[in-house]
Coordinates of C-alpha atoms in Angstrom, one line a residue:
X1221 CA 15.9 11.5 -7.5
X1222 CA 12.3 11.3 -5.5
X1223 CA 12.1 11.0 -1.9
X1224 CA 9.1 9.0 -0.7
X1225 CA 8.9 8.7 3.2
X1226 CA 8.3 5.4 4.3
X1227 CA 5.7 6.4 6.5
X1228 CA 3.8 7.1 3.1
X1229 CA 4.0 3.4 2.2
X1230 CA 0.9 1.5 3.1
X1231 CA 1.6 -1.1 5.6
X1232 CA 5.2 -0.3 5.7
X1233 CA 5.3 0.5 9.4
X1234 CA 3.7 -2.8 10.4
X1235 CA 5.9 -4.8 8.2
X1236 CA 9.1 -2.9 9.0
X1237 CA 8.7 -3.7 12.7
X1238 CA 8.3 -7.4 12.0
X1239 CA 11.5 -7.7 9.6
X1240 CA 13.6 -5.5 12.1
X1241 CA 12.6 -8.0 14.7
X1242 CA 14.3 -10.7 12.9
X1243 CA 17.4 -8.7 12.3
X1244 CA 16.7 -7.0 9.0
X1245 CA 15.4 -3.7 7.7
X1246 CA 12.5 -3.4 5.0
X1247 CA 13.9 -1.6 1.9
X1248 CA 10.7 -1.5 -0.3
X1249 CA 7.0 -2.8 -0.2
X1250 CA 4.9 -2.8 -2.9
X1251 CA 1.2 -4.1 -2.9
X1252 CA -0.6 -4.4 -6.4
X1253 CA -4.1 -5.7 -6.4
X1254 CA -4.7 -7.7 -9.7
X1255 CA -7.9 -9.5 -10.8
X1256 CA -7.7 -12.5 -8.8
X1257 CA -4.5 -12.1 -6.7
X1258 CA -2.9 -9.3 -4.6
X1259 CA 0.9 -9.3 -5.7
X1260 CA 3.4 -8.4 -3.3
X1261 CA 6.9 -7.2 -3.7
X1262 CA 9.3 -6.8 -0.7
X1263 CA 13.0 -6.3 -0.6
X1264 CA 14.7 -6.8 2.6
X1265 CA 18.5 -6.0 3.8
X1266 CA 20.6 -6.8 6.9
X1267 CA 20.7 -4.1 9.5
X1268 CA 24.6 -4.3 9.3
X1269 CA 25.7 -2.7 5.9
X1270 CA 28.8 -5.2 5.8
X1271 CA 26.7 -8.2 5.9
X1272 CA 25.0 -9.5 3.0
X1273 CA 22.1 -11.8 3.1
X1274 CA 21.3 -15.1 1.3
X1275 CA 18.2 -17.3 0.3
X1276 CA 17.7 -18.8 3.7
X1277 CA 17.4 -15.3 5.3
X1278 CA 14.8 -14.2 2.5
X1279 CA 12.8 -17.4 3.1
X1280 CA 12.8 -17.1 6.9
X1281 CA 11.4 -13.5 6.6
X1282 CA 8.9 -14.7 4.0
X1283 CA 7.3 -17.3 6.1
X1284 CA 6.9 -14.6 8.8
X1285 CA 5.8 -11.6 6.6
X1286 CA 3.5 -13.2 4.3
X1287 CA 1.0 -14.1 6.9
X1288 CA 1.0 -10.5 8.3
X1289 CA 0.6 -9.2 5.2
X1290 CA -2.3 -11.3 4.2
X1291 CA -4.0 -10.4 7.9
X1292 CA -3.4 -6.7 7.2
X1293 CA -4.9 -7.2 3.7
X1294 CA -7.8 -9.5 4.8
X1295 CA -7.0 -12.0 2.0
X1296 CA -5.3 -15.1 1.5
X1297 CA -5.3 -14.7 -2.4
X1298 CA -1.7 -13.4 -2.4
X1299 CA 1.7 -14.0 -4.3
X1300 CA 4.7 -12.6 -2.7
X1301 CA 8.3 -12.1 -3.9
X1302 CA 10.8 -11.3 -1.3
X1303 CA 14.4 -10.6 -2.4
X1304 CA 17.8 -9.0 -1.0
X1305 CA 18.9 -5.5 -2.9
X1306 CA 21.7 -7.4 -4.4
X1307 CA 25.2 -6.3 -4.5
X1308 CA 24.7 -3.6 -7.3
X1309 CA 21.5 -2.3 -6.2
X1310 CA 20.0 0.8 -8.0
X1311 CA 18.7 3.0 -5.3
X1312 CA 15.3 4.1 -6.4
X1313 CA 13.8 5.9 -3.5
X1314 CA 16.1 8.6 -1.9
X1315 CA 14.6 7.3 1.5
X1316 CA 16.8 4.3 1.0
X1317 CA 20.2 6.2 1.7
X1318 CA 19.2 6.5 5.5
X1319 CA 18.7 2.6 5.6
X1320 CA 22.1 2.1 4.0
X1321 CA 24.3 4.3 6.3
X1322 CA 27.8 2.8 6.2
X1323 CA 27.5 1.2 2.5
X1324 CA 29.5 2.3 -0.4
X1325 CA 27.7 3.9 -3.2
X1326 CA 28.2 5.8 -6.4
X1327 CA 25.7 8.7 -7.3
X1328 CA 25.5 10.4 -10.8
X1329 CA 25.5 14.3 -9.8
X1330 CA 23.7 16.1 -12.3
X1331 CA 25.2 19.6 -11.0
X1332 CA 28.9 17.9 -11.7
X1333 CA 27.7 15.7 -14.4
X1334 CA 30.0 13.0 -13.1
X1335 CA 29.8 10.0 -10.7
X1336 CA 30.8 10.5 -7.0
X1337 CA 31.6 7.9 -4.9
X1338 CA 32.0 7.0 -1.4
X1339 CA 30.5 5.6 2.0
X1340 CA 26.9 7.0 3.2
X1341 CA 27.6 8.9 6.3
X1342 CA 23.9 10.3 6.7
X1343 CA 20.9 11.1 4.8
X1344 CA 17.6 13.2 5.5
X1345 CA 14.9 14.0 3.4
X1346 CA 16.7 16.5 1.3
X1347 CA 20.4 15.1 0.6
X1348 CA 22.7 12.4 1.2
X1349 CA 26.2 13.0 2.8
X1350 CA 28.8 10.5 1.3
X1351 CA 32.6 10.4 2.7
X1352 CA 35.0 9.9 -0.1
X1353 CA 38.1 7.7 -0.2
X1354 CA 40.3 11.0 0.4
X1355 CA 38.0 11.6 3.4
X1356 CA 36.1 14.7 1.9
X1357 CA 32.4 14.7 3.1
X1358 CA 30.1 15.6 0.2
X1359 CA 26.4 16.6 0.6
X1360 CA 24.4 15.8 -2.6
X1361 CA 20.7 17.2 -2.9
X1362 CA 18.3 14.7 -4.1
X1363 CA 17.4 16.9 -6.8
X1364 CA 20.9 16.7 -8.2
X1365 CA 20.9 12.8 -8.2
X1366 CA 20.1 11.3 -11.6
X1367 CA 21.3 7.5 -10.5
X1368 CA 22.5 5.7 -7.4
X1369 CA 23.9 2.4 -6.9
X1370 CA 25.7 0.2 -4.5
X1371 CA 29.5 -0.2 -5.2
X1372 CA 30.3 -4.0 -5.1
X1373 CA 33.1 -4.7 -2.8
X1374 CA 34.0 -8.3 -2.3
X1375 CA 33.6 -9.6 1.2
X1376 CA 36.2 -11.8 3.3
X1377 CA 34.3 -15.2 4.1

């Protein structure tokens, strides 16, 4: 799995500060210029790993984030899709692990050719540490991760 630092994603810093001010974190930001419009894709999550977000949260952030991006891009010819990661989110960028500390995940570890499951304890630019149900802490190098995703756990309402 590749690690792309958020500092390398154009406009991420400016947008994340705005999103965090609203109580969320910016998980992903893609800006794709097309012929007549700039397509923007953003993913946000709650700062609290135990809290899922809904459509109203996404709409609220969309109303604030789109004008900011239009100002940064210098155009109003934009189309933006803003979503939550979803309950069974596939982690695409290893930098996401740090954002989701406290979340339950499964990672396919190529070195043991099996899934490892547990709660994210910590993450840096080289590996993620997860705590299994038995309390064992495992550090898994990103180069050994073939796939990673959230473990869906039903929340009490």
